[in-house]
Amino acid sequence: MTPRRRSTRGPDAAPRRCAARRLAVLAAAVAVLPAAGVPATGAVLFDFEQPAFIERGYRVKDHCLIHDGTRFHLFHIRGRLADADDPSLGHAVSDDLRRWRHEAPALAAAPGTFADFSLWAPQVLPADSLPAAWRPDGGRWAMLFTGVTGAMSQSIGLAWSADLSDWTMQADPVYTPGAWADWSAAGWGDCRDPFAFAAADSLFLLATARAADGRGALALAAASGAAFTDLGPLLVAPDDGALESPQLVRAGAWWYLLVTRGGVHGTSVLRAPDWRGPWDLAAAVRIDEGAAPEVNRFSGAVLAPTGWPGCAAGARIFSRHENYHEWGVYNFAIQFDTIDLADGLWPPPITDRQGFDGGLSGWIVADLPDAAGPNPFALAPTFEDNPAARGAAASGYRGHSWLSSFEAYRSVAGDVASDVGDTLGAAAVGALLSPAFVVTGERLDFLLGGAGDADSCWVALRRTSDGALLHRAAPPGGTGTGVPGGEGLPLAPRAWDLRPLRGLSVFLEIRDGARGPGGFIAADDFAWSDGDPAAGEPPLVAVPARGFEAAPPWPSPWRPAAGPLRLSLRVDRPGAYAGLLFDARGRRAARVAASARDAGAWELDWSAPPDLASGLYVLRWEGPGGRQDRRLVILR
């Protein structure tokens, strides 16, 4: 017998009724829904966090990203927005580059030292990357950083750690530039943004510096003795624009130099066949508006928790910081995407990992029939409080990203050309479908906002097998209330009682079908809850406890000589299923099917064994939630 999943894609003919058109679009998408892992009770099922990092109220700038074999660690400049100094290097950890836990600062400015005012631009390396003579007992990790005095003199320092949490700063700097540079211990002196790299069996250091004639420069040094020995400039700019945050990366036949150039800003890249160049700033290409770039290569196993498509074999993460205006002040964010440094590609392309098309994998952005404008979910999620940037009240989301079909601000950098406060307006329409998941909790909590007619905007829970509607919640704002994009905000809590649905495979449909003014949908944080399920909204329909529906076998009566028997099974609860054939006396005559099945509509062709006699039979389907009998007449 050959089982096959039946496609639910309908014909592309123009239906006569809007409901039929909705179902056709929905059915086409349901047919390709991927499955999602299911978190434990009390955990977030779906949120809309994007691969970015913020710490509200703080400058979050030049940074370093590493992975210790268990999780990602981010070290970064950290200073209060209201203050002029950056007195510490922040530390945060994450499994997936989306959800971050702030740790205690890694290092802090120390009075009476070369770093008594600010700390900048950390680079964290395994301790064995540095000379063995430098390493203290127990030092497993090393951090190069910029120490800044109250006079703004800068020098490169070194700290050590056994666990990435507790760091000990060496008393003296390990590098300041030589006589070729305009540097002073008594006043402003450029010597910052360290980047150590291995080449030609040696360890070298790049740093931002300034030539004696005032031109921007990259200083080069080599590990020697107990510190780095100055080798002069690797590159000198044609003007006074600083060459900041250098990083030198080898990929294939090329060395790539990434830098933030004064007067150009953003990230510029050059490449040369050797790490020594030749480097020509006239050939540099600006590839991104973000500053202080980092490129790090990670394995597919390390990147697996991100869920990013196309990274199974590993990829290079491209990260940088950018500022954005919100709540009347400038905030800062670090954004994570990927970059391709293949030999044949120039300039190197960046893949935007924000949004549903590049990073939040498994979600489907579905167009609605006759949609004249952009699909609002193609520019989602929304980064930070975009309505507040237009003067609206706080939106009440959690984390740093949420969903609103009114907004058009997805990220601080990347492919989406939008500014803080930008909107799509209420005329944009579309739908968003989540990955399929199995209901394991008794209650689902979420945040809901927006405005519009209940028949055009909603969050719905649908059965994976056939798209049947199980729950639906309309936005709370009503029609045409409030300021544009601020209706129905802040987001308000909602809850669904899922007890009758446990074990079913389902998916979320988030829909904005309102073409007039004042209609949009907003949501965030779908999570299993330990709260009283009876306090949640009950399902809209009764669901058969057995979790599947078997159609009558066709044809019946069936003549085996005329062709196979056609069997259809709609599976709502994934699990093991078996089809058994019994004769009129209740004796088992044949096994028709036995296998594990995912949710969906299945069709099977079955050919009877030659010794199966004519007569009346019962075809019994058994699944995780029960059984169902269907009659069958066989004629030989």
XYZ file of C-alpha atoms in Angstrom:
636
model
C 0.000 0.000 0.000
C 1.318 3.462 -0.893
C 0.313 6.230 1.557
C 0.491 9.842 0.463
C -0.415 13.156 2.032
C -3.258 14.771 0.134
C -2.556 18.313 -1.025
C -5.031 20.840 0.306
C -4.245 23.350 -2.415
C -7.433 24.331 -4.177
C -7.767 25.332 -7.831
C -6.723 28.857 -8.678
C -10.173 29.740 -9.956
C -11.954 32.847 -8.745
C -14.383 31.789 -5.981
C -17.721 33.488 -5.720
C -17.607 34.192 -2.024
C -14.987 35.884 0.175
C -15.078 32.995 2.649
C -14.193 30.557 -0.100
C -11.323 32.761 -1.199
C -9.968 32.918 2.348
C -10.080 29.173 2.666
C -8.317 28.671 -0.655
C -5.426 30.903 0.448
C -5.321 29.241 3.852
C -5.453 25.720 2.477
C -2.564 26.376 0.114
C -0.427 27.544 3.014
C -1.487 24.752 5.390
C -0.186 22.213 2.908
C 3.379 23.405 3.440
C 3.366 24.317 7.147
C 6.557 23.145 8.892
C 6.457 21.697 12.375
C 7.746 23.538 15.430
C 9.313 22.193 18.577
C 6.984 22.503 21.563
C 8.267 24.224 24.726
C 7.294 22.960 28.149
C 4.330 24.330 30.086
C 5.027 27.843 31.313
C 7.437 28.558 28.453
C 7.078 30.904 25.509
C 5.731 29.098 22.457
C 6.141 31.958 19.978
C 7.420 35.465 20.412
C 8.806 37.781 17.775
C 12.270 38.522 19.095
C 14.783 39.144 16.319
C 18.548 38.541 16.367
C 19.508 41.780 18.071
C 20.689 43.031 21.444
C 19.698 46.133 23.409
C 20.040 47.394 26.953
C 17.638 50.265 27.424
C 19.162 53.409 28.833
C 22.711 52.415 27.824
C 25.046 52.953 24.911
C 25.607 49.510 23.442
C 28.406 49.837 20.927
C 31.691 48.158 19.875
C 31.391 44.518 20.827
C 32.731 40.988 20.571
C 30.678 37.810 20.043
C 31.991 34.373 21.002
C 30.558 30.903 21.698
C 31.959 28.856 24.561
C 30.568 25.520 23.352
C 27.330 26.002 25.296
C 25.999 29.494 24.513
C 26.821 32.816 22.932
C 28.578 35.511 24.964
C 28.441 39.168 23.994
C 30.895 41.702 25.418
C 30.285 45.365 24.597
C 30.803 49.019 25.424
C 28.348 50.020 28.137
C 27.642 53.572 29.266
C 24.548 55.384 30.461
C 22.926 57.490 27.761
C 22.819 60.447 30.128
C 26.568 60.291 30.869
C 29.668 61.029 28.795
C 31.761 58.073 29.919
C 31.567 54.333 29.215
C 32.758 53.022 32.580
C 32.266 49.308 31.970
C 32.261 46.522 29.443
C 28.881 44.776 29.450
C 28.345 41.035 29.263
C 25.254 39.133 28.115
C 24.534 35.510 27.185
C 22.100 33.896 24.756
C 21.292 30.544 23.198
C 19.869 31.942 19.967
C 20.998 35.598 19.530
C 17.392 36.722 20.165
C 16.759 36.382 23.869
C 19.534 37.731 26.051
C 20.298 37.577 29.751
C 22.296 40.492 31.115
C 25.212 39.427 33.284
C 27.312 41.561 35.619
C 29.707 43.856 33.729
C 32.904 42.071 32.755
C 35.266 44.955 33.512
C 34.935 48.385 35.080
C 37.048 51.520 34.935
C 39.624 51.548 37.725
C 40.841 54.794 39.367
C 44.549 55.456 39.010
C 44.977 53.201 35.969
C 45.243 53.683 32.206
C 41.496 52.879 32.161
C 40.177 55.237 34.829
C 37.492 56.899 32.675
C 36.147 54.509 30.029
C 36.559 51.043 28.559
C 35.982 50.464 24.844
C 36.018 47.835 22.125
C 36.591 44.404 23.709
C 37.985 41.414 21.812
C 37.732 38.078 23.656
C 39.989 35.184 22.623
C 40.857 31.742 23.944
C 43.884 32.211 26.175
C 45.973 29.853 24.069
C 45.690 32.343 21.179
C 48.202 34.511 23.006
C 51.828 33.665 23.875
C 52.155 31.059 26.616
C 54.441 33.361 28.606
C 51.637 35.893 28.896
C 49.058 33.534 30.365
C 48.470 33.456 34.124
C 47.647 30.223 35.926
C 44.003 29.318 35.362
C 43.537 31.870 32.602
C 41.360 30.254 29.938
C 40.179 33.436 28.208
C 41.889 36.685 27.270
C 40.317 40.076 26.564
C 41.980 42.896 24.659
C 40.281 46.243 25.222
C 40.782 50.000 25.024
C 41.537 51.800 28.257
C 40.704 55.512 28.316
C 41.954 58.071 30.858
C 40.186 61.209 31.975
C 42.401 63.109 29.523
C 41.047 60.814 26.746
C 44.408 59.152 26.147
C 43.802 55.654 24.812
C 45.876 52.478 25.051
C 45.325 48.753 24.600
C 44.893 46.687 27.750
C 44.644 42.989 28.530
C 42.521 41.037 31.023
C 42.215 37.345 31.869
C 39.390 35.071 33.008
C 38.819 31.438 33.875
C 35.061 31.479 33.266
C 34.151 34.551 31.112
C 32.488 36.142 34.145
C 35.280 37.218 36.520
C 38.063 39.177 34.842
C 41.400 40.485 36.112
C 42.925 43.483 34.354
C 46.682 43.654 33.870
C 48.221 46.723 35.465
C 49.943 48.055 32.350
C 48.859 48.459 28.733
C 50.146 45.970 26.198
C 50.290 48.451 23.323
C 50.611 52.130 22.470
C 51.774 53.340 19.039
C 55.324 54.451 18.222
C 56.819 57.776 17.241
C 55.163 57.675 13.787
C 51.793 58.304 15.449
C 50.123 61.345 16.948
C 49.665 59.921 20.437
C 49.992 61.399 23.907
C 49.489 60.162 27.432
C 48.591 63.671 28.552
C 45.703 64.356 26.162
C 43.630 62.842 23.412
C 45.624 60.055 21.793
C 44.143 57.634 19.264
C 44.929 54.027 20.190
C 41.738 51.995 20.368
C 39.674 49.168 18.871
C 42.172 46.280 19.185
C 41.942 43.311 16.853
C 44.419 40.434 17.226
C 44.886 37.933 14.399
C 47.253 35.115 13.512
C 49.266 35.130 10.287
C 52.667 33.847 9.174
C 53.030 31.871 12.426
C 52.834 35.065 14.469
C 50.237 37.004 16.431
C 49.572 40.524 15.207
C 47.485 43.422 16.449
C 45.555 46.087 14.568
C 44.378 49.263 16.283
C 42.873 52.603 15.374
C 45.588 55.262 15.427
C 46.505 58.610 13.875
C 49.597 59.461 11.893
C 51.779 62.357 13.022
C 50.385 64.487 10.190
C 46.837 64.011 11.466
C 45.641 61.425 8.953
C 43.645 58.426 10.135
C 45.618 55.194 10.323
C 45.611 51.547 11.309
C 48.497 50.658 13.586
C 50.169 47.256 13.257
C 51.991 45.466 16.066
C 53.357 41.981 16.764
C 53.373 39.951 19.971
C 56.877 40.059 21.398
C 58.198 39.706 24.921
C 55.464 40.681 27.370
C 53.495 42.963 25.055
C 52.908 43.992 21.429
C 55.761 45.676 19.598
C 54.853 48.519 17.244
C 55.505 47.871 13.547
C 54.216 51.178 12.230
C 51.035 51.728 10.185
C 49.410 49.017 8.086
C 47.251 51.612 6.342
C 47.077 55.415 6.347
C 43.989 57.269 5.151
C 44.224 60.118 2.619
C 42.467 62.433 5.076
C 41.835 62.883 8.783
C 38.934 60.407 8.848
C 39.582 57.804 11.543
C 39.838 54.135 10.568
C 37.920 52.547 13.416
C 36.995 49.037 14.559
C 39.254 47.137 12.139
C 38.850 43.426 11.583
C 40.952 41.289 9.269
C 39.418 37.988 8.114
C 40.801 35.332 5.798
C 38.284 33.507 3.584
C 39.277 31.435 0.576
C 41.924 33.183 -1.510
C 41.353 36.604 0.028
C 41.945 38.655 3.143
C 39.046 40.978 3.975
C 39.557 44.184 5.931
C 36.417 45.614 7.531
C 36.512 49.088 9.007
C 34.331 52.040 9.969
C 35.686 55.139 8.220
C 35.338 58.638 9.583
C 33.313 60.758 7.168
C 31.916 57.648 5.475
C 30.473 55.937 8.551
C 28.859 52.502 8.448
C 30.909 49.452 7.468
C 33.371 49.505 4.585
C 35.248 46.481 3.269
C 38.400 45.952 1.225
C 40.105 42.748 0.144
C 43.619 41.790 -0.875
C 45.493 38.551 -1.603
C 47.762 39.015 1.447
C 47.117 40.309 4.948
C 49.704 43.014 4.329
C 47.749 44.213 1.303
C 48.159 46.084 -0.845
C 45.295 48.008 0.810
C 43.716 50.826 -1.177
C 40.973 52.811 0.522
C 39.857 54.093 -2.868
C 38.636 50.553 -3.607
C 36.693 50.233 -0.318
C 32.962 49.491 -0.596
C 30.440 50.578 2.011
C 28.255 47.524 2.632
C 26.158 48.492 5.660
C 25.086 51.514 7.688
C 26.003 49.868 11.005
C 29.347 50.595 12.679
C 32.072 48.597 14.465
C 31.585 45.399 12.405
C 32.383 41.903 13.607
C 32.572 38.792 11.420
C 32.677 35.400 13.142
C 32.401 31.934 11.640
C 30.330 29.395 13.588
C 29.431 25.772 12.890
C 25.976 24.559 11.940
C 25.600 22.979 15.387
C 26.274 26.331 17.071
C 23.832 28.145 14.775
C 21.075 25.508 15.013
C 19.240 27.264 17.911
C 18.885 30.396 15.771
C 16.641 28.501 13.337
C 18.166 30.406 10.426
C 17.638 28.673 7.073
C 20.710 27.915 4.995
C 23.104 27.653 7.951
C 23.213 23.887 8.461
C 26.864 23.748 7.389
C 27.801 26.879 9.302
C 27.944 30.552 8.387
C 29.703 33.814 9.160
C 27.734 36.059 11.486
C 27.975 39.748 10.638
C 27.219 41.998 13.610
C 27.412 45.757 14.107
C 25.795 48.478 16.172
C 23.454 51.237 15.112
C 21.477 53.879 16.975
C 17.782 54.661 16.772
C 15.604 57.416 18.175
C 12.946 56.432 20.669
C 11.257 57.978 23.679
C 13.020 61.267 22.917
C 16.586 59.888 23.159
C 18.966 57.902 21.025
C 19.216 54.227 21.887
C 21.685 51.686 20.541
C 21.288 48.126 19.290
C 23.606 45.396 18.043
C 22.145 43.469 15.114
C 23.152 39.995 13.909
C 22.901 38.861 10.272
C 25.116 36.707 8.025
C 27.690 37.600 5.370
C 29.060 35.526 2.487
C 32.803 35.855 1.848
C 32.936 33.455 -1.098
C 35.753 34.206 -3.552
C 33.470 34.995 -6.496
C 31.280 37.504 -4.643
C 32.141 41.184 -4.507
C 31.083 43.127 -2.645
C 30.256 40.424 -0.095
C 26.468 40.094 0.279
C 24.763 40.351 3.667
C 21.725 38.160 4.346
C 19.161 39.955 6.464
C 18.235 37.605 9.330
C 15.565 39.907 10.713
C 11.903 39.274 10.029
C 10.024 36.219 8.814
C 11.836 35.842 5.503
C 15.347 35.524 6.876
C 15.463 34.705 10.558
C 12.128 33.691 12.099
C 12.006 30.490 10.113
C 8.903 28.350 9.770
C 6.423 31.224 9.570
C 4.585 31.793 6.292
C 3.729 35.279 5.040
C 0.568 34.770 2.954
C -0.910 37.288 0.536
C -4.654 37.844 0.430
C -6.631 37.905 -2.839
C -6.747 41.258 -4.620
C -4.247 42.819 -2.203
C -3.188 46.089 -3.830
C -0.406 47.170 -1.460
C 2.455 45.541 0.426
C 1.890 42.644 2.766
C 2.358 44.147 6.246
C 3.934 40.969 7.583
C 6.722 41.171 5.008
C 7.999 44.135 7.046
C 7.371 42.541 10.430
C 8.103 42.140 13.278
C 8.271 45.664 14.653
C 11.487 46.622 16.435
C 10.939 48.476 19.701
C 8.121 50.946 20.316
C 7.573 52.459 16.869
C 4.162 54.001 17.750
C 5.767 55.767 20.722
C 8.268 57.343 18.324
C 5.234 59.050 16.725
C 3.946 60.247 20.088
C 1.555 57.403 20.923
C 1.338 55.797 24.351
C 3.606 52.880 25.244
C 2.657 49.744 23.313
C 3.073 47.218 26.124
C 5.067 44.585 24.234
C 7.699 42.336 25.806
C 11.336 42.059 24.788
C 12.507 44.198 21.869
C 10.316 42.996 18.949
C 6.582 42.457 18.539
C 3.959 42.222 15.830
C 1.903 45.069 14.396
C 0.542 45.109 10.856
C 0.436 48.921 10.978
C 4.163 49.485 11.500
C 7.066 49.555 9.019
C 10.158 49.568 11.232
C 11.726 46.117 11.503
C 15.383 46.648 12.359
C 18.087 49.242 12.903
C 20.130 48.078 9.895
C 19.826 45.759 6.908
C 17.662 45.428 3.817
C 14.511 47.110 5.113
C 14.624 50.759 4.048
C 12.602 52.434 6.796
C 13.108 54.917 9.592
C 11.889 55.042 13.158
C 8.209 55.994 13.152
C 7.501 54.773 9.612
C 4.169 53.031 8.994
C 2.383 51.097 6.301
C -0.948 52.495 7.365
C -4.170 50.566 7.750
C -4.672 49.719 4.060
C -1.976 47.010 3.892
C -3.449 43.510 4.199
C -2.053 40.012 4.612
C -1.883 36.938 6.790
C 0.814 35.273 8.854
C 0.814 31.531 9.623
C 2.906 29.982 12.373
C 4.702 26.650 12.196
C 2.450 23.739 13.155
C 2.707 22.626 16.772
C 1.085 20.067 19.070
C -1.048 21.350 21.954
C 0.660 20.163 25.128
C -0.610 22.733 27.638
C -4.080 23.399 28.984
C -4.028 27.160 28.469
C -2.379 29.535 25.993
C -1.766 33.148 27.015
C -0.859 35.971 24.638
C -0.935 39.731 24.209
C -3.345 41.258 21.707
C -3.880 44.757 20.367
C -5.035 46.641 17.315
C -8.326 47.781 15.892
C -10.763 46.880 13.156
C -13.805 44.818 12.381
C -13.813 41.356 13.968
C -14.468 39.810 10.556
C -11.323 41.278 9.027
C -8.637 41.302 11.751
C -7.956 38.448 14.138
C -5.635 35.973 15.780
C -6.931 32.446 15.224
C -5.975 28.912 16.176
C -6.629 26.406 13.398
C -6.363 22.653 13.046
C -3.371 21.638 10.922
C -5.100 18.782 9.167
C -7.812 20.859 7.487
C -7.564 24.472 8.699
C -10.706 24.185 10.843
C -11.195 27.198 13.122
C -10.771 26.325 16.815
C -10.246 29.723 18.485
C -10.416 33.322 17.300
C -9.682 36.627 19.030
C -10.503 40.025 17.511
C -8.452 43.147 18.251
C -9.710 45.101 21.260
C -9.577 48.622 19.845
C -12.815 48.640 17.907
C -13.138 50.562 14.656
C -11.480 53.909 14.005
C -10.471 54.805 17.572
C -7.371 56.585 18.813
C -4.408 57.946 16.863
C -3.110 56.055 13.809
C -1.244 52.970 14.899
C -2.091 53.529 18.557
C -5.604 52.091 18.623
C -6.075 49.117 20.862
C -2.739 49.680 22.603
C -1.158 48.877 24.951
C -1.367 45.200 24.187
C -3.784 43.434 26.518
C -3.620 39.872 27.873
C -5.863 37.158 26.396
C -6.149 33.454 27.217
C -7.533 30.356 25.460
C -8.716 27.185 27.166
C -6.990 24.353 25.293
C -8.001 21.361 27.408
C -10.248 19.835 24.711
C -7.481 20.300 22.133
C -4.590 18.569 23.880
C -2.645 16.380 21.502
C -3.956 18.127 18.372
C -1.627 19.586 15.775
C -2.561 23.244 15.258
C -1.180 26.532 13.965
C -1.770 30.231 14.509
C -3.221 32.495 11.848
C -2.660 36.222 12.383
C -4.668 38.199 9.865
C -5.139 41.787 8.805
C -7.827 41.930 6.135
C -9.032 45.450 6.868
C -8.694 47.647 3.795
C -10.197 50.759 5.329
C -8.821 53.203 7.908
C -8.286 52.133 11.482
C -7.809 48.398 10.920
C -4.708 46.460 12.014
C -3.665 43.603 14.287
C -0.943 43.534 16.953
C 0.266 40.627 19.109
C 3.151 39.291 21.173
C 4.290 36.458 23.450
C 2.218 33.313 22.885
C 3.055 31.154 25.908
C 1.808 28.057 27.680
C 0.347 29.097 31.007
C -0.050 27.491 34.415
C -3.112 29.664 35.053
C -6.635 28.344 35.424
C -7.687 27.112 31.954
C -11.345 27.651 32.832
C -10.604 31.386 32.913
C -9.654 31.245 29.235
C -11.974 31.405 26.245
C -13.308 27.940 25.277
C -12.868 26.464 21.781
C -15.405 27.491 19.165
C -16.159 23.910 18.105
C -16.295 20.493 19.690
C -13.341 18.321 18.730
C -13.653 14.513 18.453
C -11.672 12.928 21.257
C -10.218 10.269 18.960
C -8.262 12.935 17.070
C -8.859 11.712 13.521
C -11.579 11.185 10.957
C -11.662 8.289 8.479
C -13.723 8.681 5.316
C -15.769 5.685 4.098
C -13.587 3.455 1.904
C -14.160 3.912 -1.810
C -15.500 2.212 -3.808
C -17.867 0.082 -1.777
C -18.797 -2.482 -2.910
C -15.205 -3.031 -3.994
C -14.017 -5.421 -6.668
C -10.255 -5.954 -6.061
C -9.740 -6.939 -9.686
C -10.863 -3.463 -10.784
C -8.097 -1.601 -8.915
C -6.959 -0.635 -5.425
C -9.217 0.473 -2.604
C -8.992 4.206 -1.882
C -8.763 5.177 1.785
C -8.729 8.704 3.243
C -7.698 9.685 6.750
C -7.618 13.125 8.359
C -5.122 13.052 11.215
C -5.558 15.741 13.875
C -3.422 14.168 16.607
C -0.007 13.005 15.367
C 0.931 9.512 16.467
C 0.731 5.827 15.595
C -2.218 4.750 13.451
C -3.370 1.325 12.288
C -6.102 0.131 9.955
C -7.408 -3.409 10.547
C -9.968 -5.357 8.527
C -12.426 -7.683 10.345
C -14.905 -10.110 8.802
C -18.562 -10.449 9.737
C -17.699 -12.851 12.596
C -15.265 -10.363 14.142
C -12.115 -12.176 13.072
C -9.165 -10.127 11.864
C -8.795 -10.673 8.140
C -5.981 -8.297 7.182
C -3.813 -5.396 8.275
C -4.483 -2.454 5.996
C -2.013 0.077 7.428
C 0.242 0.661 10.428
C 2.583 3.636 10.805
C 3.239 6.898 12.604
C 1.493 9.819 10.947
C 1.853 13.562 11.186
C -1.178 15.801 11.178
C -2.761 16.250 7.794
C -4.975 14.648 5.197
C -3.708 11.259 4.002
C -4.736 9.073 1.096
C -3.841 5.388 0.835
C -4.224 2.792 -1.909
C -4.667 -0.784 -0.709
C -4.726 -4.051 -2.628
C -6.379 -7.059 -0.965
C -4.532 -10.361 -0.540
C -5.751 -12.999 -3.047
C -7.323 -15.205 -0.366
C -9.637 -12.499 0.951
C -13.176 -13.745 0.263
C -16.240 -11.777 -0.772
C -18.375 -10.519 2.074
C -19.144 -7.759 4.539
C -16.175 -6.390 6.468
C -15.444 -3.735 9.067
C -12.411 -1.479 8.529
C -11.291 -0.342 11.972
C -8.963 2.645 12.343
C -7.113 2.958 15.654
C -5.218 6.056 16.777
C -3.821 7.630 19.955
C -7.223 8.993 20.975
C -9.585 6.191 20.030
C -10.959 4.205 17.092
C -13.467 4.490 14.266
C -15.182 1.735 12.231
C -16.179 1.895 8.567
C -18.145 -0.768 6.635
C -16.764 -2.308 3.442
C -18.323 -4.797 1.004
C -15.877 -6.872 -1.073
C -16.994 -8.673 -4.226
C -14.776 -11.212 -5.970
